[in-house]
Amino acid sequence: MLKYIARRLLLSIPVIIGITILSFIIMKLSPGDPLANFINPSISMEDLEISRQALGLNDPLFVQYFKWIGQVVRGNFGYTYSGNHSISGLILERLPNTIILTLSAFVLSFVLGIPIGVIAAVRKNTRVDYGLTFFSLVGVAIPSFFFGLLVIYFFALVLGLFPSGGMINIRAGYTGYAYFKDVLHHLILPAIVLSLGNIASVSRFTRSNMLDVLKEDYIRTAKAKGLRNKAIVYKHAFRNALIPVVTIFGLSIPFLFSGAYITESIFNWPGMGQLGITAIQNREYGIIMALNLITATLVLLGNLTSDILYAIVDPRIRH
Amino acid sequence: MKPSNTTPGSPLPSNKKPLLQVKDLSVKFRTEEGMFFAVEHISFDLEEQKTLAIVGESGSGKSVTSLAIMQLLAENGKITSGEIFIDDEDILKLSQRQVQHSILGKKISMIFQEPMTALNPILKVGEQIMETIIEHQGASRKEAYAIALDTLKQVGIPSPEQRIKQYPHELSGGMRQRVMIAMGLVTKPKIMIADEPTTALDVTIEAQILNLLENLKETYKTAILFVTHDLNVVADIADDVIVMYCGEIIEKGPVADIFETPRHPYTIGLLATMPSLDNDNDILPTIRGVVPNITKRPTGCYFHPRCDHAMPQCAQRSPAVFQVGQQAVKCFLYEQDALGVQDGPGVQDGPGAGEVNHG
Amino acid sequence: MTLFKKNSFYDFAYKRFKKNKLAVIGAAVTLLFVVMAIFAPLIAPYEPSEFFFVEGQNVYNKYAPPSDGHLLGTDSLGRDVFSRLIYGARVTMMVALLAVSISTVIGTFIGLITGYFGKLVDAIFMRIVDIVISFPVLFLLISISTIMKPSIWIVIFAIGFVSWTSTARLVRGEVLRVKQLDYIVAANACGSSSLKIILKHILPNILAPIMVQITIGTAQAILMEASLSFLGVGVQQPTPSWGNMLMDAQKLLVLRDMPWIWIPPGIVNLLLVLAIYFVGDGLRDAFDPKQ
Ligand SMILES: Nc1ncnc2c1ncn2[C@@H]1O[C@H](COP(=O)(O)OP(=O)(O)OP(=O)(O)O)[C@@H](O)[C@H]1O
Ligand SMILES: [Mg+2]
């Protein structure tokens, strides 16, 4: 297995380099310049040209790339055009909030998606199956912003059960457990909205895996041994069906980050997505690109983790 | 002359009660192309500690017959008629739960052809053996472990203490099949179905496994229903044999009799194609024509288009089963000579081994 | 030749598809939307960007609730929501279909050559796929749409460029599978040129899964376009799109009190995507006899 993991790690090196190159190219193409972000916007006009020289904006492209990457690996993404904020500072401020939201949605997707898929598969071609399958399809088909708006409309505006946005009730100034409860209260709706599509794909994937596995020879063997249905379904089929589900752990990460853009902007959740939306409106290219690079790296790490996890749960690779 | 169309009864007059009795079993499949019977009017008895072989070409319905007995047919398959008695109980009348609880894995077990896919890849082999013991004998895990270990020894697995902790992919094909056999035997069932258990193995391993089955049959006092398409294997291990063609039994009887005086033209052809030491022809004879598609079977006797002795009536109706000595034959050639006549004209002027095509 | 007899394969699939009720309903609904898109000028009562005034006054008739004159009321600029909805179908479908054409061509091309030639070509392209899929789709889309001056063509290009990876992976896998088939091995041995083998033998064999992918890709492209337009980086005003029609609903007032502005475009969007997914699922089941 160590060999497998080593190989997998080795393969991700060109990918991470590619990610930085692609990010760099996008930035070069954008009206902003990657290195221009490093100029402190509060400096005077005379100093600007000196800064440009010093930053090497006139250097050959690959030199610029290395200069830029040298800053980036140190966690320095430069400054915003307006207001002289450090981009990494802004992102770091938002990152935990996005992680809270995406992680909750991630957990929800699998905690709900897997059982739904299993039930649908075990009850194949019954009303329960049709119902769940229909639900899953609606889940993938509904535009997430529309679902988000519907949820706010009904649960926050009409029923008043949850707040319509934000992460905390600022005026209340909660601390300790009350603060935690308040965040949770704000978290529920956006987490549901963000996870819906993922719940749907996880359950569809689980269902079809489960159906495939139930056709395997070893399930027939288990039946021939006179095992109970429960043992056949959960011990023999479910465990095997679960292994490939691990691979969509990784796949769901970019999905959730994409979704976070929309969910955070609808719910005013103070995360990276909302920062991104503001950045789009203010044409803060530096922020957009930093977000790209950071999420792409997170996604790569997520995929790596899920591949390694796959190796761990599947004895055929483990040995 | 009293031909019975469906149940010719046991070919061997015996005072022993059969362990497994299959009566008039038919299985229908529903597919995109329509419905068809994969096996029809199958009847046979399996007695204590005997080995009954089912032979036939690919697609003749051997596996469907075994799976029907185990009630493990695919979703689109259905038993449309018949009775299956185990210990005088028609297991087709039991609920699914009862079959799981008191028949499968307890009174009857099954070994499959592909030991690679038939074992669960993510459970240790020990676990897969133990769970049957725990389920059927209410043993504790510790007891089950001891029994499993002992059974692995019995089936000739070297260093079973290590093997028991391994996953199927860590074992060779022969070892895996031994594990399958151990799994089938561990609850000491009286009946074991082996569906081509050696087809996936190479010849030396095959011999070992057959040997093992022979020995275990003695130790465990198990009767075996052995499915194969290899007549050499039949000659080696079986007491009685059933020959299937297109989902029907066309001949059955004691192995010695059938090998000595095959009656049905198909059986005769089949035996002639058997490579053996005293057959020094380089080119083995084959039966002319090909097995018809199951959905497009001819009328009358399914074999008549390929039969050198076909008569007009063969194309019109399906022949009844006639008793010739110890053998039961489904062929019009024996219409005159059934009922106690030991040596019908079938042997002298009937179809003979020399009359099959060489090709 | 083990190649399936083409006609019987597709006849069979068609029969199976027809038996699938949801798929047939999906196909009918999709067709309905296509008709709506084509004949938008005939169906829509007004021009999509026509402004309406409050009767007798020089004030825009903004946020008017549904009435006989305006079936679904008017939006924040006093335009007829119903007419915009109808024309929106046009925009949505055009964007989705063109984007899917781009991604299918790129994806199929890359999948074919990587699967067929393997080795270095494969290794390089698969790493490129890895790089592209590391960027969340929406991030790439947003980057592209912010770099370029937003226009409908940029949206089409961006979606097409971002979503070829799944087609490429699918085609590559299918090619690897088909390559093993006897007659391809035989054609190879007979010295047929690679191009000929790919076009004559491999491509026809993998058409079915590509068709399924196109269907599902169309549904996804519709969702992407809607998201982009909702976020303001997609189809730009005054061109109506089902996504940008919902932008106003981010204002609490519109969300709470003017459901006619945002619910209808959301619903038609959901309906069309759902219908296309039904078709995609139906096609997959129809082509895949193992089910
Ligand atoms: N689930 C199924 N659906 C449709 N037809 C089936 C199914 N299972 C078996 N059949 C058909 O029933 C017939 C008998 O099949 P069976 O598997 O019993 O053959 P067999 O004698 O075991 O052959 P082999 O030596 O290849 O194992 C075949 O024509 C097969 O195609
Ligand atoms: Mg078989």
Tab-separated table of C-alpha atoms in Angstrom, chain A residues 23-166:
chain	number	residue	atom	x	y	z
A	23	SER	CA	-3.861	30.094	-12.084
A	24	PHE	CA	-0.960	32.233	-13.196
A	25	ILE	CA	-2.092	32.206	-16.818
A	26	ILE	CA	-5.623	33.172	-15.866
A	27	MET	CA	-4.234	36.041	-13.865
A	28	LYS	CA	-1.970	37.198	-16.648
A	29	LEU	CA	-4.987	37.194	-18.938
A	30	SER	CA	-7.094	39.125	-16.505
A	31	PRO	CA	-7.021	42.908	-16.489
A	32	GLY	CA	-5.253	42.762	-13.159
A	33	ASP	CA	-1.691	41.556	-13.006
A	34	PRO	CA	-0.578	38.917	-10.539
A	35	LEU	CA	2.435	40.873	-9.446
A	36	ALA	CA	0.631	44.177	-9.422
A	37	ASN	CA	-1.246	42.863	-6.435
A	38	PHE	CA	1.896	43.096	-4.415
A	39	ILE	CA	2.074	46.858	-4.790
A	40	ASN	CA	0.768	48.530	-1.716
A	41	PRO	CA	-2.005	50.715	-3.124
A	42	SER	CA	-1.379	53.515	-0.651
A	43	ILE	CA	1.997	54.426	-2.097
A	44	SER	CA	2.503	57.598	-4.054
A	45	MET	CA	2.539	57.836	-7.841
A	46	GLU	CA	6.290	58.339	-8.033
A	47	ASP	CA	6.925	55.234	-6.013
A	48	LEU	CA	4.591	53.197	-8.223
A	49	GLU	CA	6.950	52.954	-11.160
A	50	ILE	CA	9.814	52.090	-8.858
A	51	SER	CA	7.677	49.357	-7.345
A	52	ARG	CA	6.806	48.009	-10.744
A	53	GLN	CA	10.453	47.828	-11.600
A	54	ALA	CA	11.292	46.253	-8.287
A	55	LEU	CA	8.519	43.678	-8.699
A	56	GLY	CA	9.837	42.810	-12.117
A	57	LEU	CA	6.609	43.373	-14.030
A	58	ASN	CA	8.747	43.790	-17.099
A	59	ASP	CA	10.636	40.524	-16.552
A	60	PRO	CA	10.131	37.509	-18.833
A	61	LEU	CA	7.000	35.501	-18.048
A	62	PHE	CA	8.626	32.530	-16.417
A	63	VAL	CA	10.658	34.758	-14.133
A	64	GLN	CA	7.420	36.461	-13.128
A	65	TYR	CA	5.885	33.078	-12.475
A	66	PHE	CA	8.673	32.058	-10.149
A	67	LYS	CA	8.574	35.371	-8.347
A	68	TRP	CA	4.858	35.028	-7.903
A	69	ILE	CA	4.988	31.412	-6.776
A	70	GLY	CA	7.751	32.347	-4.351
A	71	GLN	CA	5.345	34.760	-2.674
A	72	VAL	CA	2.417	32.372	-2.834
A	73	VAL	CA	4.161	29.503	-1.075
A	74	ARG	CA	4.883	31.925	1.729
A	75	GLY	CA	1.155	32.554	1.919
A	76	ASN	CA	1.383	36.027	0.445
A	77	PHE	CA	-1.230	36.853	-2.147
A	78	GLY	CA	-0.699	40.606	-2.164
A	79	TYR	CA	-3.170	43.393	-1.470
A	80	THR	CA	-6.589	44.435	-2.611
A	81	TYR	CA	-6.868	47.443	-4.945
A	82	SER	CA	-9.185	49.215	-2.654
A	83	GLY	CA	-8.510	49.638	0.993
A	84	ASN	CA	-5.053	48.148	1.209
A	85	HIS	CA	-6.114	44.853	2.722
A	86	SER	CA	-3.871	41.848	2.677
A	87	ILE	CA	-5.578	39.239	0.525
A	88	SER	CA	-4.363	36.313	2.614
A	89	GLY	CA	-5.654	38.069	5.680
A	90	LEU	CA	-9.083	38.474	4.139
A	91	ILE	CA	-9.157	34.860	3.079
A	92	LEU	CA	-7.913	33.510	6.372
A	93	GLU	CA	-10.661	35.454	8.092
A	94	ARG	CA	-13.262	33.737	5.897
A	95	LEU	CA	-11.765	30.284	5.534
A	96	PRO	CA	-12.985	28.838	8.862
A	97	ASN	CA	-16.563	29.929	8.132
A	98	THR	CA	-16.522	28.272	4.739
A	99	ILE	CA	-15.054	25.164	6.246
A	100	ILE	CA	-17.782	25.031	8.890
A	101	LEU	CA	-20.429	25.269	6.182
A	102	THR	CA	-18.894	22.874	3.655
A	103	LEU	CA	-17.936	20.346	6.282
A	104	SER	CA	-21.488	20.274	7.664
A	105	ALA	CA	-22.835	19.873	4.160
A	106	PHE	CA	-20.262	17.159	3.476
A	107	VAL	CA	-21.284	15.201	6.544
A	108	LEU	CA	-24.977	15.675	5.762
A	109	SER	CA	-24.516	14.430	2.188
A	110	PHE	CA	-23.107	11.120	3.254
A	111	VAL	CA	-25.073	10.618	6.442
A	112	LEU	CA	-28.298	11.061	4.470
A	113	GLY	CA	-27.220	10.061	0.959
A	114	ILE	CA	-25.879	6.609	1.764
A	115	PRO	CA	-28.910	5.302	3.692
A	116	ILE	CA	-31.266	6.723	1.063
A	117	GLY	CA	-29.346	4.906	-1.671
A	118	VAL	CA	-29.254	1.647	0.260
A	119	ILE	CA	-32.956	1.727	1.042
A	120	ALA	CA	-33.814	2.480	-2.580
A	121	ALA	CA	-31.636	-0.404	-3.780
A	122	VAL	CA	-32.958	-2.914	-1.276
A	123	ARG	CA	-36.526	-1.889	-2.067
A	124	LYS	CA	-35.810	-1.850	-5.786
A	125	ASN	CA	-38.847	-1.269	-7.998
A	126	THR	CA	-41.164	-0.534	-5.109
A	127	ARG	CA	-42.894	2.729	-4.366
A	128	VAL	CA	-40.253	3.567	-1.797
A	129	ASP	CA	-37.588	3.202	-4.485
A	130	TYR	CA	-39.476	5.287	-7.002
A	131	GLY	CA	-40.126	7.973	-4.413
A	132	LEU	CA	-36.512	8.181	-3.310
A	133	THR	CA	-35.215	8.042	-6.861
A	134	PHE	CA	-37.529	10.854	-7.851
A	135	PHE	CA	-36.423	12.880	-4.865
A	136	SER	CA	-32.778	12.342	-5.811
A	137	LEU	CA	-33.385	13.445	-9.366
A	138	VAL	CA	-35.151	16.593	-8.218
A	139	GLY	CA	-32.191	17.155	-5.921
A	140	VAL	CA	-29.736	17.125	-8.817
A	141	ALA	CA	-32.040	19.030	-11.122
A	142	ILE	CA	-33.042	21.973	-8.963
A	143	PRO	CA	-30.864	25.061	-9.382
A	144	SER	CA	-29.259	25.498	-5.984
A	145	PHE	CA	-29.964	29.235	-5.852
A	146	PHE	CA	-33.639	28.593	-6.523
A	147	PHE	CA	-33.778	25.951	-3.824
A	148	GLY	CA	-31.973	28.327	-1.489
A	149	LEU	CA	-34.461	31.098	-2.165
A	150	LEU	CA	-37.386	28.720	-1.662
A	151	VAL	CA	-35.956	27.550	1.635
A	152	ILE	CA	-35.449	31.113	2.861
A	153	TYR	CA	-38.919	32.041	1.698
A	154	PHE	CA	-40.667	29.205	3.528
A	155	PHE	CA	-38.562	28.469	6.572
A	156	ALA	CA	-37.297	31.929	7.352
A	157	LEU	CA	-39.827	34.398	5.963
A	158	VAL	CA	-43.133	32.515	6.088
A	159	LEU	CA	-42.610	30.167	9.028
A	160	GLY	CA	-39.959	32.187	10.799
A	161	LEU	CA	-38.224	29.085	12.080
A	162	PHE	CA	-34.718	30.081	11.088
A	163	PRO	CA	-32.848	33.300	10.401
A	164	SER	CA	-32.795	34.264	6.734
A	165	GLY	CA	-29.067	34.811	6.614
A	166	GLY	CA	-25.833	35.606	8.361
